mmCIF file of C-alpha atoms in Angstrom:
data_model
loop_
_atom_site.group_PDB
_atom_site.id
_atom_site.type_symbol
_atom_site.label_atom_id
_atom_site.label_comp_id
_atom_site.label_asym_id
_atom_site.label_seq_id
_atom_site.Cartn_x
_atom_site.Cartn_y
_atom_site.Cartn_z
ATOM 1 C CA GLU A 13 -129.563 44.206 125.797
ATOM 2 C CA ASP A 14 -128.465 45.190 129.805
ATOM 3 C CA LYS A 15 -128.452 48.742 130.752
ATOM 4 C CA VAL A 16 -127.038 50.112 134.022
ATOM 5 C CA VAL A 17 -126.981 53.816 134.299
ATOM 6 C CA GLN A 18 -125.849 55.642 137.096
ATOM 7 C CA SER A 19 -126.199 59.336 138.579
ATOM 8 C CA PRO A 20 -124.897 62.291 138.757
ATOM 9 C CA LEU A 21 -121.505 61.323 136.842
ATOM 10 C CA SER A 22 -119.362 63.294 139.275
ATOM 11 C CA LEU A 23 -120.181 64.372 142.629
ATOM 12 C CA VAL A 24 -117.623 66.651 144.880
ATOM 13 C CA VAL A 25 -118.869 66.928 148.322
ATOM 14 C CA HIS A 26 -116.941 67.950 151.807
ATOM 15 C CA GLU A 27 -116.074 65.084 154.759
ATOM 16 C CA GLY A 28 -118.736 64.938 157.025
ATOM 17 C CA ASP A 29 -121.862 64.995 153.877
ATOM 18 C CA THR A 30 -124.209 62.165 153.818
ATOM 19 C CA VAL A 31 -124.090 61.386 149.652
ATOM 20 C CA THR A 32 -126.474 59.434 147.816
ATOM 21 C CA LEU A 33 -125.689 57.784 144.314
ATOM 22 C CA ASN A 34 -128.208 56.539 142.101
ATOM 23 C CA CYS A 35 -128.313 53.413 139.569
ATOM 24 C CA SER A 36 -131.208 52.360 137.131
ATOM 25 C CA TYR A 37 -130.984 49.583 135.370
ATOM 26 C CA GLU A 38 -132.683 47.205 132.428
ATOM 27 C CA VAL A 39 -132.472 43.361 132.988
ATOM 28 C CA THR A 40 -133.614 40.210 131.809
ATOM 29 C CA ASN A 41 -134.497 38.274 134.559
ATOM 30 C CA PHE A 42 -133.018 40.171 136.860
ATOM 31 C CA ARG A 43 -130.975 37.770 139.152
ATOM 32 C CA SER A 44 -128.726 40.486 141.781
ATOM 33 C CA LEU A 45 -127.562 44.122 141.335
ATOM 34 C CA LEU A 46 -123.855 44.364 143.070
ATOM 35 C CA TRP A 47 -122.522 47.985 144.450
ATOM 36 C CA TYR A 48 -117.741 47.879 143.906
ATOM 37 C CA LYS A 49 -116.341 51.279 144.652
ATOM 38 C CA GLN A 50 -112.734 51.192 142.392
ATOM 39 C CA GLU A 51 -110.071 53.581 143.780
ATOM 40 C CA LYS A 52 -106.466 53.229 141.961
ATOM 41 C CA LYS A 53 -106.836 49.631 140.373
ATOM 42 C CA ALA A 54 -108.733 46.988 140.953
ATOM 43 C CA PRO A 55 -112.974 47.440 141.828
ATOM 44 C CA THR A 56 -113.488 45.809 145.216
ATOM 45 C CA PHE A 57 -116.717 44.257 146.499
ATOM 46 C CA LEU A 58 -119.255 46.677 148.691
ATOM 47 C CA PHE A 59 -122.715 44.839 148.256
ATOM 48 C CA MET A 60 -124.973 42.369 146.411
ATOM 49 C CA LEU A 61 -128.704 42.907 146.460
ATOM 50 C CA THR A 62 -131.151 40.087 144.973
ATOM 51 C CA SER A 63 -134.159 39.417 145.171
ATOM 52 C CA SER A 64 -134.373 38.357 149.466
ATOM 53 C CA GLY A 65 -132.157 41.069 150.402
ATOM 54 C CA ILE A 66 -133.085 44.594 149.442
ATOM 55 C CA GLU A 67 -131.320 46.674 151.626
ATOM 56 C CA LYS A 68 -127.664 45.890 153.152
ATOM 57 C CA LYS A 69 -125.691 48.292 155.572
ATOM 58 C CA SER A 70 -121.782 47.514 156.234
ATOM 59 C CA GLY A 71 -120.725 50.630 158.868
ATOM 60 C CA ARG A 72 -121.688 54.120 157.450
ATOM 61 C CA LEU A 73 -122.909 52.534 153.426
ATOM 62 C CA SER A 74 -125.805 51.386 152.756
ATOM 63 C CA SER A 75 -127.608 49.607 149.817
ATOM 64 C CA ILE A 76 -131.472 49.845 149.002
ATOM 65 C CA LEU A 77 -132.669 47.896 145.682
ATOM 66 C CA ASP A 78 -136.508 49.088 144.383
ATOM 67 C CA LYS A 79 -137.490 45.923 141.914
ATOM 68 C CA LYS A 80 -140.536 47.768 140.904
ATOM 69 C CA GLU A 81 -139.061 51.150 139.888
ATOM 70 C CA LEU A 82 -135.667 49.343 138.546
ATOM 71 C CA PHE A 83 -133.193 51.164 140.783
ATOM 72 C CA SER A 84 -130.730 51.044 143.603
ATOM 73 C CA ILE A 85 -128.717 54.174 145.906
ATOM 74 C CA LEU A 86 -125.938 53.747 147.784
ATOM 75 C CA ASN A 87 -125.934 56.073 150.630
ATOM 76 C CA ILE A 88 -122.178 56.781 152.305
ATOM 77 C CA THR A 89 -122.740 59.024 155.787
ATOM 78 C CA ALA A 90 -120.804 61.264 157.245
ATOM 79 C CA THR A 91 -117.992 60.641 154.056
ATOM 80 C CA GLN A 92 -114.777 60.769 154.941
ATOM 81 C CA THR A 93 -111.513 61.403 152.403
ATOM 82 C CA GLY A 94 -111.363 58.258 152.118
ATOM 83 C CA ASP A 95 -114.492 57.485 150.358
ATOM 84 C CA SER A 96 -113.157 59.646 147.486
ATOM 85 C CA ALA A 97 -113.187 56.859 144.483
ATOM 86 C CA VAL A 98 -115.247 55.530 142.166
ATOM 87 C CA TYR A 99 -118.585 53.753 142.342
ATOM 88 C CA LEU A 100 -119.553 51.099 140.008
ATOM 89 C CA CYS A 101 -122.786 49.909 139.974
ATOM 90 C CA ALA A 102 -123.380 46.306 138.401
ATOM 91 C CA VAL A 103 -126.388 43.734 137.203
ATOM 92 C CA SER A 104 -126.592 40.245 136.505
ATOM 93 C CA GLY A 105 -129.302 38.760 134.682
ATOM 94 C CA ALA A 106 -130.517 34.916 134.796
ATOM 95 C CA GLY A 107 -128.711 32.575 132.637
ATOM 96 C CA SER A 108 -125.334 33.631 133.663
ATOM 97 C CA TYR A 109 -123.380 35.679 135.931
ATOM 98 C CA GLN A 110 -121.499 37.444 134.190
ATOM 99 C CA LEU A 111 -122.152 41.464 134.872
ATOM 100 C CA THR A 112 -123.067 44.279 133.152
ATOM 101 C CA PHE A 113 -121.533 47.780 135.261
ATOM 102 C CA GLY A 114 -122.650 51.322 134.911
ATOM 103 C CA LYS A 115 -120.182 53.906 133.767
ATOM 104 C CA GLY A 116 -119.813 54.386 137.290
ATOM 105 C CA THR A 117 -120.265 58.474 139.711
ATOM 106 C CA LYS A 118 -116.920 59.417 140.841
ATOM 107 C CA LEU A 119 -117.031 60.869 143.810
ATOM 108 C CA SER A 120 -114.385 63.144 145.771
ATOM 109 C CA VAL A 121 -114.792 64.530 149.408
ATOM 110 C CA ILE A 122 -113.128 67.643 150.366
ATOM 111 C CA PRO A 123 -110.853 68.636 153.273
ATOM 112 C CA ASP B 25 -105.863 42.220 148.342
ATOM 113 C CA SER B 26 -108.367 40.459 146.108
ATOM 114 C CA GLY B 27 -106.236 36.991 145.463
ATOM 115 C CA VAL B 28 -106.722 37.662 141.743
ATOM 116 C CA THR B 29 -103.121 37.638 140.513
ATOM 117 C CA GLN B 30 -102.400 39.489 136.912
ATOM 118 C CA THR B 31 -99.256 39.728 135.318
ATOM 119 C CA PRO B 32 -98.029 42.158 133.707
ATOM 120 C CA LYS B 33 -99.005 45.597 134.923
ATOM 121 C CA HIS B 34 -98.512 47.536 132.711
ATOM 122 C CA LEU B 35 -97.736 46.839 128.867
ATOM 123 C CA ILE B 36 -96.137 49.340 126.128
ATOM 124 C CA THR B 37 -96.217 47.204 122.345
ATOM 125 C CA ALA B 38 -96.720 48.561 119.200
ATOM 126 C CA THR B 39 -99.474 48.695 116.411
ATOM 127 C CA GLY B 40 -99.839 45.156 114.787
ATOM 128 C CA GLN B 41 -98.030 43.017 117.906
ATOM 129 C CA ARG B 42 -99.351 40.895 119.929
ATOM 130 C CA VAL B 43 -98.972 40.445 123.545
ATOM 131 C CA THR B 44 -100.700 37.950 126.234
ATOM 132 C CA LEU B 45 -102.264 38.648 129.670
ATOM 133 C CA ARG B 46 -101.960 36.306 132.786
ATOM 134 C CA CYS B 47 -104.239 35.761 135.729
ATOM 135 C CA SER B 48 -104.611 33.493 138.502
ATOM 136 C CA PRO B 49 -107.933 33.191 140.251
ATOM 137 C CA ARG B 50 -108.081 33.125 143.423
ATOM 138 C CA SER B 51 -107.768 30.130 145.470
ATOM 139 C CA GLY B 52 -110.369 27.699 144.736
ATOM 140 C CA ASP B 53 -112.571 29.937 142.114
ATOM 141 C CA LEU B 54 -113.586 27.763 139.291
ATOM 142 C CA SER B 55 -114.654 30.777 137.108
ATOM 143 C CA VAL B 56 -111.911 33.477 135.676
ATOM 144 C CA TYR B 57 -113.748 36.496 133.855
ATOM 145 C CA TRP B 58 -111.823 39.186 131.593
ATOM 146 C CA TYR B 59 -113.242 42.922 130.556
ATOM 147 C CA GLN B 60 -111.405 45.751 129.475
ATOM 148 C CA GLN B 61 -111.862 49.000 130.747
ATOM 149 C CA SER B 62 -111.416 52.478 128.937
ATOM 150 C CA LEU B 63 -112.359 55.852 129.612
ATOM 151 C CA ASP B 64 -115.349 55.894 127.388
ATOM 152 C CA GLN B 65 -116.762 52.977 127.765
ATOM 153 C CA GLY B 66 -116.314 52.098 131.520
ATOM 154 C CA LEU B 67 -115.971 48.165 131.876
ATOM 155 C CA GLN B 68 -116.980 46.036 129.528
ATOM 156 C CA PHE B 69 -117.196 42.536 129.950
ATOM 157 C CA LEU B 70 -115.156 40.417 127.651
ATOM 158 C CA ILE B 71 -115.122 36.571 127.677
ATOM 159 C CA GLN B 72 -116.139 33.752 130.867
ATOM 160 C CA TYR B 73 -114.372 30.147 131.535
ATOM 161 C CA TYR B 74 -115.401 27.924 134.064
ATOM 162 C CA ASN B 75 -113.122 25.575 134.503
ATOM 163 C CA GLY B 76 -111.559 25.279 132.209
ATOM 164 C CA GLU B 77 -114.471 25.493 129.262
ATOM 165 C CA GLU B 78 -115.968 28.914 127.941
ATOM 166 C CA ARG B 79 -119.055 29.884 129.644
ATOM 167 C CA ALA B 80 -120.009 32.923 128.057
ATOM 168 C CA LYS B 81 -118.613 35.344 125.207
ATOM 169 C CA GLY B 82 -118.968 39.605 125.314
ATOM 170 C CA ASN B 83 -117.708 42.133 123.612
ATOM 171 C CA ILE B 84 -114.453 40.159 122.198
ATOM 172 C CA LEU B 85 -113.307 41.006 119.243
ATOM 173 C CA GLU B 86 -112.168 38.377 117.201
ATOM 174 C CA ARG B 87 -108.161 39.003 117.763
ATOM 175 C CA PHE B 88 -108.968 38.103 121.257
ATOM 176 C CA SER B 89 -109.101 35.150 122.285
ATOM 177 C CA ALA B 90 -108.554 33.549 125.559
ATOM 178 C CA GLN B 91 -108.675 30.311 127.601
ATOM 179 C CA GLN B 92 -108.174 28.535 131.175
ATOM 180 C CA PHE B 93 -106.109 25.781 131.963
ATOM 181 C CA PRO B 94 -106.260 22.758 133.900
ATOM 182 C CA ASP B 95 -104.658 24.927 136.748
ATOM 183 C CA LEU B 96 -106.957 26.874 136.656
ATOM 184 C CA HIS B 97 -105.071 30.201 135.607
ATOM 185 C CA SER B 98 -106.078 31.983 132.189
ATOM 186 C CA GLU B 99 -104.333 33.846 129.733
ATOM 187 C CA LEU B 100 -105.858 36.244 127.356
ATOM 188 C CA ASN B 101 -103.861 37.200 123.715
ATOM 189 C CA LEU B 102 -104.674 40.475 121.584
ATOM 190 C CA SER B 103 -102.987 39.843 118.359
ATOM 191 C CA SER B 104 -102.795 42.544 115.390
ATOM 192 C CA LEU B 105 -103.009 45.924 118.314
ATOM 193 C CA GLU B 106 -104.700 48.625 117.997
ATOM 194 C CA LEU B 107 -104.011 52.031 118.833
ATOM 195 C CA GLY B 108 -107.571 51.392 120.355
ATOM 196 C CA ASP B 109 -106.981 48.566 121.960
ATOM 197 C CA SER B 110 -105.223 50.721 124.894
ATOM 198 C CA ALA B 111 -107.204 50.066 128.050
ATOM 199 C CA LEU B 112 -106.935 48.412 131.452
ATOM 200 C CA TYR B 113 -107.547 44.886 131.155
ATOM 201 C CA PHE B 114 -109.203 43.416 134.219
ATOM 202 C CA CYS B 115 -109.460 39.562 135.090
ATOM 203 C CA ALA B 116 -111.739 38.615 137.509
ATOM 204 C CA SER B 117 -112.224 35.559 139.511
ATOM 205 C CA SER B 118 -116.064 33.907 141.389
ATOM 206 C CA SER B 119 -116.307 30.634 143.337
ATOM 207 C CA GLY B 120 -118.959 29.972 140.617
ATOM 208 C CA ARG B 121 -122.138 29.675 142.271
ATOM 209 C CA ASP B 122 -122.511 33.723 142.524
ATOM 210 C CA GLU B 123 -122.065 35.947 140.332
ATOM 211 C CA LYS B 124 -120.007 38.690 142.899
ATOM 212 C CA LEU B 125 -116.353 38.789 141.327
ATOM 213 C CA PHE B 126 -113.243 39.587 142.585
ATOM 214 C CA PHE B 127 -110.996 41.451 140.490
ATOM 215 C CA GLY B 128 -107.084 41.193 139.798
ATOM 216 C CA SER B 129 -105.137 44.697 140.047
ATOM 217 C CA GLY B 130 -105.303 44.677 136.133
ATOM 218 C CA THR B 131 -103.110 45.471 133.251
ATOM 219 C CA GLN B 132 -102.468 48.814 131.828
ATOM 220 C CA LEU B 133 -101.667 47.976 127.964
ATOM 221 C CA SER B 134 -100.362 50.943 125.806
ATOM 222 C CA VAL B 135 -100.525 50.860 121.627
ATOM 223 C CA LEU B 136 -98.173 53.028 120.418
#
């Protein structure tokens, strides 16, 4: 059974801080790892990392995949109050495009 | 806006009742997924359809069923509802060519 563990469960930082969110996984025949941001309702897609793309960057957000150690990190630099959300990590294995999600990290950015 | 439409947004019902949740995928997407999100369990995969056919099944109870229609919209039927079925139910769609899912805004189900 595929498994995703995220840490920390929650985090409170001040605006301008840099944060690192962690995601470790166990999956049969790894295909990809995805990060989502969930603010109020719908999770919104951030990054997808695969064997052929182990590092992604978009503005202040970046993510790295370590396939050997089976983990990924999501970095957010110069945090803003708008970054406050639950960040979800998910993995997919071979044979299926369904995603197994972790329980998320709740990030709170205070002014 | 992800382009995935879910209705209704909120649903309040009583134990033992049956409800139907509806989902319209993004234009052009052939694959629909249903997920359940509760506070203690996180996002749990229920079932996936691809172009009208069931593709994968997750932790879906026998009291729950789903289908995808020829116009690609999908419905999730929940019957003999229990208090523990109270949760946020998400529909997501994808092209079917990769695992990037786009989520609707969810249906908040409250069973009283």
